Amino acid sequence: MIEDRDTYTGGHSQRVATYSKMIAQYMKLDDITCENIYQAGILHDIGKISIPDTILLKPGSLDDIEYKLIREHVALGVDILNKVPMFEELATYIEAHHERFDGSGYPNGLKGEQILIESQIMAVSDVFDAMTTSRIYKTKKTVSQALDEIKSLEGKDFQKKIVDAALAVLSNITLDEAITQLPTTALEEERFSYFYKDRVTKCYNSSYFDLMLIKNSYNIKYKYIYLISIHNLNNINTKYSWEEGNSYLENVSLNLQKILNLNEVFRVYCDDFLILSEEKIELNIEQLNKFIVRDDVSFNIESYDIEKNKIFSFHDFELIKKI
């Protein structure tokens, strides 16, 4: 159920469970406790199935209200699990997995030994996985960088014996480089469309273009950017209506996506389109003229070599474009 709701959270839960059990075994906790910690790790974020996509998938920092709402996933998860008798003990572990050793955590502000050892183990595993996997709003840390940060949180977020065990166990972890929170299926793409699809043209927007470039910087897939700049679109808006102008842009987008096939198309700057391509492409001017040029509306095309120009974000592209 968790995996179907959000494949990233499903994978995250599996990794937290695995890391937690490894740490528990290193600390020589009994077999039953180690297995319970593993099961609790699988279920620790089950409350997120009730969190709206607008918060769960937001590509940026949460505001105060959103942060307050995301914290509700703990209570929601505990409520779900308390309805299943076999999970009641696991629910007690999960309720405290965001508590911190110095009392600064939530939901109950528990401190020190008030926090179950099982919860403390899950907490450090949760933080380690969050640091070492790429999410929409941040890039990942290396294992050593993550463990250095965890070490720096000793006495604040985590007690010393938990940190020592985590450092010993997790230092040899091999990370899966393919882990991503970006959509991988048509259904996931539709869920992400609230943030990443342009309302008028239904193609991707500049925020998604930025994410694709950041992802591309780790493993170069796309090598070229093509910018189709449309000029004098306002002629259509003033001569007919804004609705006609929107219809025109939608038609341009549909035709671009059709003729460019697998290449990614993005709408930027209101009336321009960007194309990400793995190879050099020859854009057929006559073909483009048929659906772009009308009512004195014209266009021009610019191309950019991603590696040559070191374009690894939308900001990089804008700087290059101004030169």
mmCIF file of C-alpha atoms in Angstrom:
data_model
loop_
_atom_site.group_PDB
_atom_site.id
_atom_site.type_symbol
_atom_site.label_atom_id
_atom_site.label_comp_id
_atom_site.label_asym_id
_atom_site.label_seq_id
_atom_site.Cartn_x
_atom_site.Cartn_y
_atom_site.Cartn_z
ATOM 1 C CA MET A 1 0.000 0.000 0.000
ATOM 2 C CA ILE A 2 2.832 2.386 0.877
ATOM 3 C CA GLU A 3 4.680 1.506 -2.352
ATOM 4 C CA ASP A 4 1.546 2.143 -4.442
ATOM 5 C CA ARG A 5 0.996 5.509 -2.766
ATOM 6 C CA ASP A 6 4.565 6.659 -3.375
ATOM 7 C CA THR A 7 7.307 4.386 -4.740
ATOM 8 C CA TYR A 8 10.036 6.542 -3.178
ATOM 9 C CA THR A 9 8.510 6.278 0.305
ATOM 10 C CA GLY A 10 8.088 2.523 -0.200
ATOM 11 C CA GLY A 11 11.771 2.102 -1.024
ATOM 12 C CA HIS A 12 12.770 4.468 1.780
ATOM 13 C CA SER A 13 10.807 2.372 4.288
ATOM 14 C CA GLN A 14 12.511 -0.825 3.128
ATOM 15 C CA ARG A 15 15.961 0.733 3.508
ATOM 16 C CA VAL A 16 15.182 2.201 6.939
ATOM 17 C CA ALA A 17 13.969 -1.238 8.053
ATOM 18 C CA THR A 18 17.143 -2.911 6.782
ATOM 19 C CA TYR A 19 19.487 -0.343 8.333
ATOM 20 C CA SER A 20 17.578 -0.466 11.634
ATOM 21 C CA LYS A 21 17.800 -4.239 11.912
ATOM 22 C CA MET A 22 21.539 -4.164 11.113
ATOM 23 C CA ILE A 23 22.158 -1.590 13.848
ATOM 24 C CA ALA A 24 20.002 -3.518 16.330
ATOM 25 C CA GLN A 25 21.923 -6.717 15.604
ATOM 26 C CA TYR A 26 25.247 -4.893 16.019
ATOM 27 C CA MET A 27 24.027 -3.666 19.408
ATOM 28 C CA LYS A 28 23.251 -7.315 20.297
ATOM 29 C CA LEU A 29 19.538 -6.802 20.887
ATOM 30 C CA ASP A 30 17.583 -10.073 21.012
ATOM 31 C CA ASP A 31 16.237 -11.645 17.805
ATOM 32 C CA ILE A 32 12.588 -10.795 18.499
ATOM 33 C CA THR A 33 13.424 -7.116 19.087
ATOM 34 C CA CYS A 34 15.544 -7.008 15.922
ATOM 35 C CA GLU A 35 12.662 -8.433 13.896
ATOM 36 C CA ASN A 36 10.175 -6.010 15.475
ATOM 37 C CA ILE A 37 12.463 -3.085 14.631
ATOM 38 C CA TYR A 38 12.613 -4.315 11.028
ATOM 39 C CA GLN A 39 8.814 -4.543 10.789
ATOM 40 C CA ALA A 40 8.410 -1.122 12.396
ATOM 41 C CA GLY A 41 10.879 0.307 9.870
ATOM 42 C CA ILE A 42 8.724 -1.007 7.027
ATOM 43 C CA LEU A 43 5.682 0.722 8.524
ATOM 44 C CA HIS A 44 7.221 3.860 10.028
ATOM 45 C CA ASP A 45 5.921 6.216 7.313
ATOM 46 C CA ILE A 46 2.546 4.551 6.710
ATOM 47 C CA GLY A 47 0.840 7.751 7.896
ATOM 48 C CA LYS A 48 2.080 9.489 4.739
ATOM 49 C CA ILE A 49 -0.644 7.758 2.730
ATOM 50 C CA SER A 50 -2.950 10.422 4.209
ATOM 51 C CA ILE A 51 -0.719 13.408 3.409
ATOM 52 C CA PRO A 52 -1.771 15.451 0.322
ATOM 53 C CA ASP A 53 0.452 15.318 -2.768
ATOM 54 C CA THR A 54 0.822 19.096 -2.638
ATOM 55 C CA ILE A 55 2.878 18.608 0.535
ATOM 56 C CA LEU A 56 4.355 15.138 0.020
ATOM 57 C CA LEU A 57 5.741 15.943 -3.441
ATOM 58 C CA LYS A 58 6.451 19.670 -3.068
ATOM 59 C CA PRO A 59 9.707 20.565 -4.903
ATOM 60 C CA GLY A 60 11.032 22.935 -2.284
ATOM 61 C CA SER A 61 10.997 23.830 1.388
ATOM 62 C CA LEU A 62 7.729 23.494 3.272
ATOM 63 C CA ASP A 63 6.227 26.595 4.841
ATOM 64 C CA ASP A 64 5.213 26.605 8.517
ATOM 65 C CA ILE A 65 1.679 25.315 7.884
ATOM 66 C CA GLU A 66 2.864 22.579 5.519
ATOM 67 C CA TYR A 67 5.567 21.499 7.963
ATOM 68 C CA LYS A 68 2.966 21.255 10.722
ATOM 69 C CA LEU A 69 0.811 19.074 8.462
ATOM 70 C CA ILE A 70 3.628 16.742 7.367
ATOM 71 C CA ARG A 71 4.408 16.112 11.038
ATOM 72 C CA GLU A 72 0.894 14.687 11.350
ATOM 73 C CA HIS A 73 2.046 11.556 9.470
ATOM 74 C CA VAL A 74 3.328 10.152 12.781
ATOM 75 C CA ALA A 75 -0.032 10.376 14.577
ATOM 76 C CA LEU A 76 -1.868 9.205 11.458
ATOM 77 C CA GLY A 77 0.385 6.167 11.182
ATOM 78 C CA VAL A 78 0.015 5.292 14.873
ATOM 79 C CA ASP A 79 -3.777 5.584 14.561
ATOM 80 C CA ILE A 80 -3.787 3.205 11.580
ATOM 81 C CA LEU A 81 -1.579 0.622 13.306
ATOM 82 C CA ASN A 82 -3.419 0.774 16.643
ATOM 83 C CA LYS A 83 -6.492 -0.571 14.846
ATOM 84 C CA VAL A 84 -4.577 -3.790 14.062
ATOM 85 C CA PRO A 85 -3.809 -5.709 17.310
ATOM 86 C CA MET A 86 -0.669 -7.400 15.943
ATOM 87 C CA PHE A 87 0.861 -3.971 15.165
ATOM 88 C CA GLU A 88 0.158 -2.215 18.477
ATOM 89 C CA GLU A 89 3.690 -2.752 19.825
ATOM 90 C CA LEU A 90 5.201 -1.548 16.548
ATOM 91 C CA ALA A 91 3.051 1.576 16.795
ATOM 92 C CA THR A 92 4.824 2.541 20.042
ATOM 93 C CA TYR A 93 8.201 2.388 18.272
ATOM 94 C CA ILE A 94 6.903 4.385 15.318
ATOM 95 C CA GLU A 95 5.296 7.081 17.468
ATOM 96 C CA ALA A 96 8.747 8.207 18.676
ATOM 97 C CA HIS A 97 10.839 7.914 15.497
ATOM 98 C CA HIS A 98 10.946 11.713 15.155
ATOM 99 C CA GLU A 99 11.740 12.362 18.813
ATOM 100 C CA ARG A 100 15.255 13.700 19.483
ATOM 101 C CA PHE A 101 17.620 12.933 22.360
ATOM 102 C CA ASP A 102 17.682 16.538 23.601
ATOM 103 C CA GLY A 103 13.873 16.821 23.615
ATOM 104 C CA SER A 104 13.605 18.928 20.438
ATOM 105 C CA GLY A 105 11.696 16.303 18.443
ATOM 106 C CA TYR A 106 7.991 15.560 17.960
ATOM 107 C CA PRO A 107 5.186 14.722 18.578
ATOM 108 C CA ASN A 108 5.654 14.530 22.372
ATOM 109 C CA GLY A 109 9.003 16.221 23.000
ATOM 110 C CA LEU A 110 10.438 13.105 24.671
ATOM 111 C CA LYS A 111 14.003 13.340 25.935
ATOM 112 C CA GLY A 112 16.909 10.960 26.578
ATOM 113 C CA GLU A 113 15.943 7.555 27.949
ATOM 114 C CA GLN A 114 12.247 8.443 27.613
ATOM 115 C CA ILE A 115 12.670 7.482 23.959
ATOM 116 C CA LEU A 116 12.558 3.738 23.305
ATOM 117 C CA ILE A 117 15.832 2.317 22.002
ATOM 118 C CA GLU A 118 13.917 0.872 19.046
ATOM 119 C CA SER A 119 12.691 4.356 18.121
ATOM 120 C CA GLN A 120 16.174 5.834 18.457
ATOM 121 C CA ILE A 121 17.573 3.216 16.093
ATOM 122 C CA MET A 122 14.852 3.928 13.530
ATOM 123 C CA ALA A 123 15.460 7.661 13.879
ATOM 124 C CA VAL A 124 19.145 7.472 12.950
ATOM 125 C CA SER A 125 18.383 5.050 10.076
ATOM 126 C CA ASP A 126 15.654 7.388 8.804
ATOM 127 C CA VAL A 127 17.996 10.387 8.834
ATOM 128 C CA PHE A 128 20.822 8.448 7.156
ATOM 129 C CA ASP A 129 18.605 7.334 4.261
ATOM 130 C CA ALA A 130 17.148 10.826 3.835
ATOM 131 C CA MET A 131 20.684 12.222 3.571
ATOM 132 C CA THR A 132 22.011 9.599 1.131
ATOM 133 C CA THR A 133 19.185 9.533 -1.429
ATOM 134 C CA SER A 134 18.216 12.229 -3.913
ATOM 135 C CA ARG A 135 14.877 13.870 -3.288
ATOM 136 C CA ILE A 136 12.990 16.418 -5.310
ATOM 137 C CA TYR A 137 14.190 19.342 -3.217
ATOM 138 C CA LYS A 138 17.781 18.313 -2.495
ATOM 139 C CA THR A 139 20.781 16.371 -3.727
ATOM 140 C CA LYS A 140 22.212 13.432 -1.808
ATOM 141 C CA LYS A 141 25.255 13.226 0.453
ATOM 142 C CA THR A 142 27.912 10.541 0.285
ATOM 143 C CA VAL A 143 27.961 7.883 3.004
ATOM 144 C CA SER A 144 30.929 9.546 4.707
ATOM 145 C CA GLN A 145 29.302 12.995 4.551
ATOM 146 C CA ALA A 146 26.079 11.641 6.049
ATOM 147 C CA LEU A 147 27.901 9.813 8.847
ATOM 148 C CA ASP A 148 29.962 12.929 9.629
ATOM 149 C CA GLU A 149 26.730 14.892 10.036
ATOM 150 C CA ILE A 150 25.193 12.170 12.202
ATOM 151 C CA LYS A 151 28.332 12.254 14.366
ATOM 152 C CA SER A 152 27.921 16.015 14.732
ATOM 153 C CA LEU A 153 24.374 15.443 16.043
ATOM 154 C CA GLU A 154 25.561 13.186 18.883
ATOM 155 C CA GLY A 155 24.047 14.354 22.153
ATOM 156 C CA LYS A 156 21.516 16.512 20.340
ATOM 157 C CA ASP A 157 19.472 14.273 18.062
ATOM 158 C CA PHE A 158 20.992 10.906 18.977
ATOM 159 C CA GLN A 159 22.672 9.387 22.006
ATOM 160 C CA LYS A 160 26.300 8.269 21.763
ATOM 161 C CA LYS A 161 25.777 4.496 21.707
ATOM 162 C CA ILE A 162 23.309 4.825 18.804
ATOM 163 C CA VAL A 163 25.733 7.015 16.857
ATOM 164 C CA ASP A 164 28.630 4.635 17.511
ATOM 165 C CA ALA A 165 26.606 1.682 16.241
ATOM 166 C CA ALA A 166 25.392 3.581 13.175
ATOM 167 C CA LEU A 167 28.935 4.637 12.262
ATOM 168 C CA ALA A 168 30.168 1.057 12.579
ATOM 169 C CA VAL A 169 27.326 -0.512 10.580
ATOM 170 C CA LEU A 170 26.553 2.078 7.904
ATOM 171 C CA SER A 171 30.107 2.985 6.889
ATOM 172 C CA ASN A 172 30.216 -0.044 4.580
ATOM 173 C CA ILE A 173 26.823 0.493 2.944
ATOM 174 C CA THR A 174 26.806 0.527 -0.870
ATOM 175 C CA LEU A 175 24.195 2.999 -2.109
ATOM 176 C CA ASP A 176 21.880 2.341 -5.035
ATOM 177 C CA GLU A 177 22.670 5.183 -7.437
ATOM 178 C CA ALA A 178 19.359 4.705 -9.294
ATOM 179 C CA ILE A 179 17.177 5.785 -6.357
ATOM 180 C CA THR A 180 15.155 8.869 -7.248
ATOM 181 C CA GLN A 181 11.979 10.613 -6.174
ATOM 182 C CA LEU A 182 11.323 11.725 -9.741
ATOM 183 C CA PRO A 183 8.368 10.006 -11.483
ATOM 184 C CA THR A 184 9.109 6.761 -13.329
ATOM 185 C CA THR A 185 5.617 5.774 -14.510
ATOM 186 C CA ALA A 186 2.775 7.549 -16.314
ATOM 187 C CA LEU A 187 0.685 7.434 -13.125
ATOM 188 C CA GLU A 188 3.466 9.045 -11.079
ATOM 189 C CA GLU A 189 3.991 11.702 -13.740
ATOM 190 C CA GLU A 190 0.331 12.635 -13.468
ATOM 191 C CA ARG A 191 0.644 12.942 -9.686
ATOM 192 C CA PHE A 192 3.638 15.230 -10.124
ATOM 193 C CA SER A 193 1.844 17.288 -12.785
ATOM 194 C CA TYR A 194 0.474 19.722 -10.188
ATOM 195 C CA PHE A 195 4.000 21.062 -9.804
ATOM 196 C CA TYR A 196 5.654 20.178 -13.075
ATOM 197 C CA LYS A 197 3.171 20.564 -15.904
ATOM 198 C CA ASP A 198 2.139 23.820 -17.500
ATOM 199 C CA ARG A 199 -1.621 24.360 -17.124
ATOM 200 C CA VAL A 200 -2.102 25.699 -20.649
ATOM 201 C CA THR A 201 0.064 23.491 -22.844
ATOM 202 C CA LYS A 202 0.217 20.354 -20.650
ATOM 203 C CA CYS A 203 3.950 20.086 -21.346
ATOM 204 C CA TYR A 204 6.599 20.367 -18.634
ATOM 205 C CA ASN A 205 7.443 23.710 -17.005
ATOM 206 C CA SER A 206 10.720 25.366 -16.031
ATOM 207 C CA SER A 207 10.726 23.734 -12.573
ATOM 208 C CA TYR A 208 10.826 20.283 -14.147
ATOM 209 C CA PHE A 209 13.427 21.465 -16.655
ATOM 210 C CA ASP A 210 15.593 22.476 -13.694
ATOM 211 C CA LEU A 211 15.161 19.053 -12.058
ATOM 212 C CA MET A 212 16.007 17.239 -15.293
ATOM 213 C CA LEU A 213 19.205 19.259 -15.687
ATOM 214 C CA ILE A 214 20.237 18.601 -12.081
ATOM 215 C CA LYS A 215 19.604 14.883 -12.542
ATOM 216 C CA ASN A 216 21.454 15.016 -15.865
ATOM 217 C CA SER A 217 24.516 16.520 -14.163
ATOM 218 C CA TYR A 218 25.053 13.256 -12.237
ATOM 219 C CA ASN A 219 24.710 10.968 -15.227
ATOM 220 C CA ILE A 220 24.812 12.729 -18.605
ATOM 221 C CA LYS A 221 21.933 11.569 -20.777
ATOM 222 C CA TYR A 222 20.842 14.777 -22.492
ATOM 223 C CA LYS A 223 23.542 16.604 -24.437
ATOM 224 C CA TYR A 224 21.711 19.423 -26.209
ATOM 225 C CA ILE A 225 19.133 22.115 -25.484
ATOM 226 C CA TYR A 226 17.100 23.792 -28.215
ATOM 227 C CA LEU A 227 15.226 27.016 -27.530
ATOM 228 C CA ILE A 228 12.297 27.953 -29.752
ATOM 229 C CA SER A 229 11.482 31.591 -29.043
ATOM 230 C CA ILE A 230 8.078 32.772 -30.252
ATOM 231 C CA HIS A 231 7.753 36.475 -31.055
ATOM 232 C CA ASN A 232 4.692 38.756 -31.168
ATOM 233 C CA LEU A 233 2.291 36.317 -29.535
ATOM 234 C CA ASN A 234 0.435 39.347 -28.196
ATOM 235 C CA ASN A 235 -0.877 39.935 -31.744
ATOM 236 C CA ILE A 236 -3.107 36.891 -31.296
ATOM 237 C CA ASN A 237 -4.144 37.891 -27.774
ATOM 238 C CA THR A 238 -5.169 41.424 -28.776
ATOM 239 C CA LYS A 239 -6.664 40.552 -32.176
ATOM 240 C CA TYR A 240 -8.745 37.656 -30.895
ATOM 241 C CA SER A 241 -8.540 36.892 -27.155
ATOM 242 C CA TRP A 242 -6.287 35.502 -24.458
ATOM 243 C CA GLU A 243 -8.211 32.250 -24.803
ATOM 244 C CA GLU A 244 -7.228 32.104 -28.481
ATOM 245 C CA GLY A 245 -3.630 32.790 -27.478
ATOM 246 C CA ASN A 246 -3.726 29.896 -25.016
ATOM 247 C CA SER A 247 -5.254 27.640 -27.682
ATOM 248 C CA TYR A 248 -2.441 28.616 -30.056
ATOM 249 C CA LEU A 249 0.238 27.736 -27.458
ATOM 250 C CA GLU A 250 -1.457 24.418 -26.721
ATOM 251 C CA ASN A 251 -1.457 23.589 -30.422
ATOM 252 C CA VAL A 252 2.241 24.498 -30.731
ATOM 253 C CA SER A 253 3.048 22.286 -27.758
ATOM 254 C CA LEU A 254 1.097 19.307 -29.110
ATOM 255 C CA ASN A 255 2.776 19.553 -32.496
ATOM 256 C CA LEU A 256 6.241 19.917 -31.000
ATOM 257 C CA GLN A 257 5.735 16.848 -28.838
ATOM 258 C CA LYS A 258 4.425 14.939 -31.836
ATOM 259 C CA ILE A 259 7.298 15.704 -34.227
ATOM 260 C CA LEU A 260 10.005 15.484 -31.561
ATOM 261 C CA ASN A 261 8.775 12.105 -30.320
ATOM 262 C CA LEU A 262 10.884 11.065 -27.277
ATOM 263 C CA ASN A 263 12.610 14.405 -26.717
ATOM 264 C CA GLU A 264 11.408 16.353 -23.679
ATOM 265 C CA VAL A 265 9.497 19.606 -24.361
ATOM 266 C CA PHE A 266 9.160 22.407 -21.789
ATOM 267 C CA ARG A 267 7.302 25.740 -21.803
ATOM 268 C CA VAL A 268 9.286 28.657 -20.365
ATOM 269 C CA TYR A 269 9.110 32.466 -20.340
ATOM 270 C CA CYS A 270 5.366 32.341 -21.214
ATOM 271 C CA ASP A 271 5.794 31.924 -24.973
ATOM 272 C CA ASP A 272 9.048 29.999 -25.488
ATOM 273 C CA PHE A 273 9.712 26.275 -25.642
ATOM 274 C CA LEU A 274 12.803 24.314 -24.635
ATOM 275 C CA ILE A 275 13.774 20.874 -25.909
ATOM 276 C CA LEU A 276 16.143 18.465 -24.167
ATOM 277 C CA SER A 277 17.752 16.043 -26.582
ATOM 278 C CA GLU A 278 20.199 13.169 -26.313
ATOM 279 C CA GLU A 279 21.508 13.807 -29.830
ATOM 280 C CA LYS A 280 21.798 16.698 -32.243
ATOM 281 C CA ILE A 281 18.530 17.213 -34.095
ATOM 282 C CA GLU A 282 17.706 19.102 -37.252
ATOM 283 C CA LEU A 283 14.506 21.052 -36.751
ATOM 284 C CA ASN A 284 12.563 21.337 -40.003
ATOM 285 C CA ILE A 285 11.806 25.060 -40.412
ATOM 286 C CA GLU A 286 9.063 24.483 -42.990
ATOM 287 C CA GLN A 287 7.380 21.980 -40.719
ATOM 288 C CA LEU A 288 7.554 24.387 -37.773
ATOM 289 C CA ASN A 289 6.228 27.249 -39.903
ATOM 290 C CA LYS A 290 2.972 25.356 -40.478
ATOM 291 C CA PHE A 291 1.859 25.523 -36.847
ATOM 292 C CA ILE A 292 3.874 28.419 -35.376
ATOM 293 C CA VAL A 293 3.722 31.265 -37.911
ATOM 294 C CA ARG A 294 0.404 33.190 -38.096
ATOM 295 C CA ASP A 295 -0.850 36.737 -37.537
ATOM 296 C CA ASP A 296 2.697 38.141 -37.742
ATOM 297 C CA VAL A 297 3.843 35.684 -35.052
ATOM 298 C CA SER A 298 7.362 34.453 -35.828
ATOM 299 C CA PHE A 299 10.051 32.383 -34.133
ATOM 300 C CA ASN A 300 13.759 31.682 -34.004
ATOM 301 C CA ILE A 301 15.795 28.703 -32.810
ATOM 302 C CA GLU A 302 18.932 28.610 -30.659
ATOM 303 C CA SER A 303 20.905 25.522 -29.663
ATOM 304 C CA TYR A 304 23.193 24.895 -26.681
ATOM 305 C CA ASP A 305 25.721 22.152 -25.923
ATOM 306 C CA ILE A 306 25.053 21.124 -22.298
ATOM 307 C CA GLU A 307 28.513 19.791 -21.428
ATOM 308 C CA LYS A 308 30.445 22.456 -23.345
ATOM 309 C CA ASN A 309 28.478 25.262 -21.669
ATOM 310 C CA LYS A 310 28.262 23.485 -18.289
ATOM 311 C CA ILE A 311 24.487 23.802 -18.100
ATOM 312 C CA PHE A 312 23.462 21.849 -15.008
ATOM 313 C CA SER A 313 20.446 23.864 -13.851
ATOM 314 C CA PHE A 314 17.878 26.313 -15.195
ATOM 315 C CA HIS A 315 19.902 29.096 -13.576
ATOM 316 C CA ASP A 316 22.967 27.995 -15.573
ATOM 317 C CA PHE A 317 20.904 28.100 -18.749
ATOM 318 C CA GLU A 318 19.639 31.597 -18.065
ATOM 319 C CA LEU A 319 23.196 32.845 -17.484
ATOM 320 C CA ILE A 320 24.378 31.311 -20.757
ATOM 321 C CA LYS A 321 21.353 32.691 -22.593
ATOM 322 C CA LYS A 322 22.209 36.254 -21.496
ATOM 323 C CA ILE A 323 25.804 36.069 -22.754
#
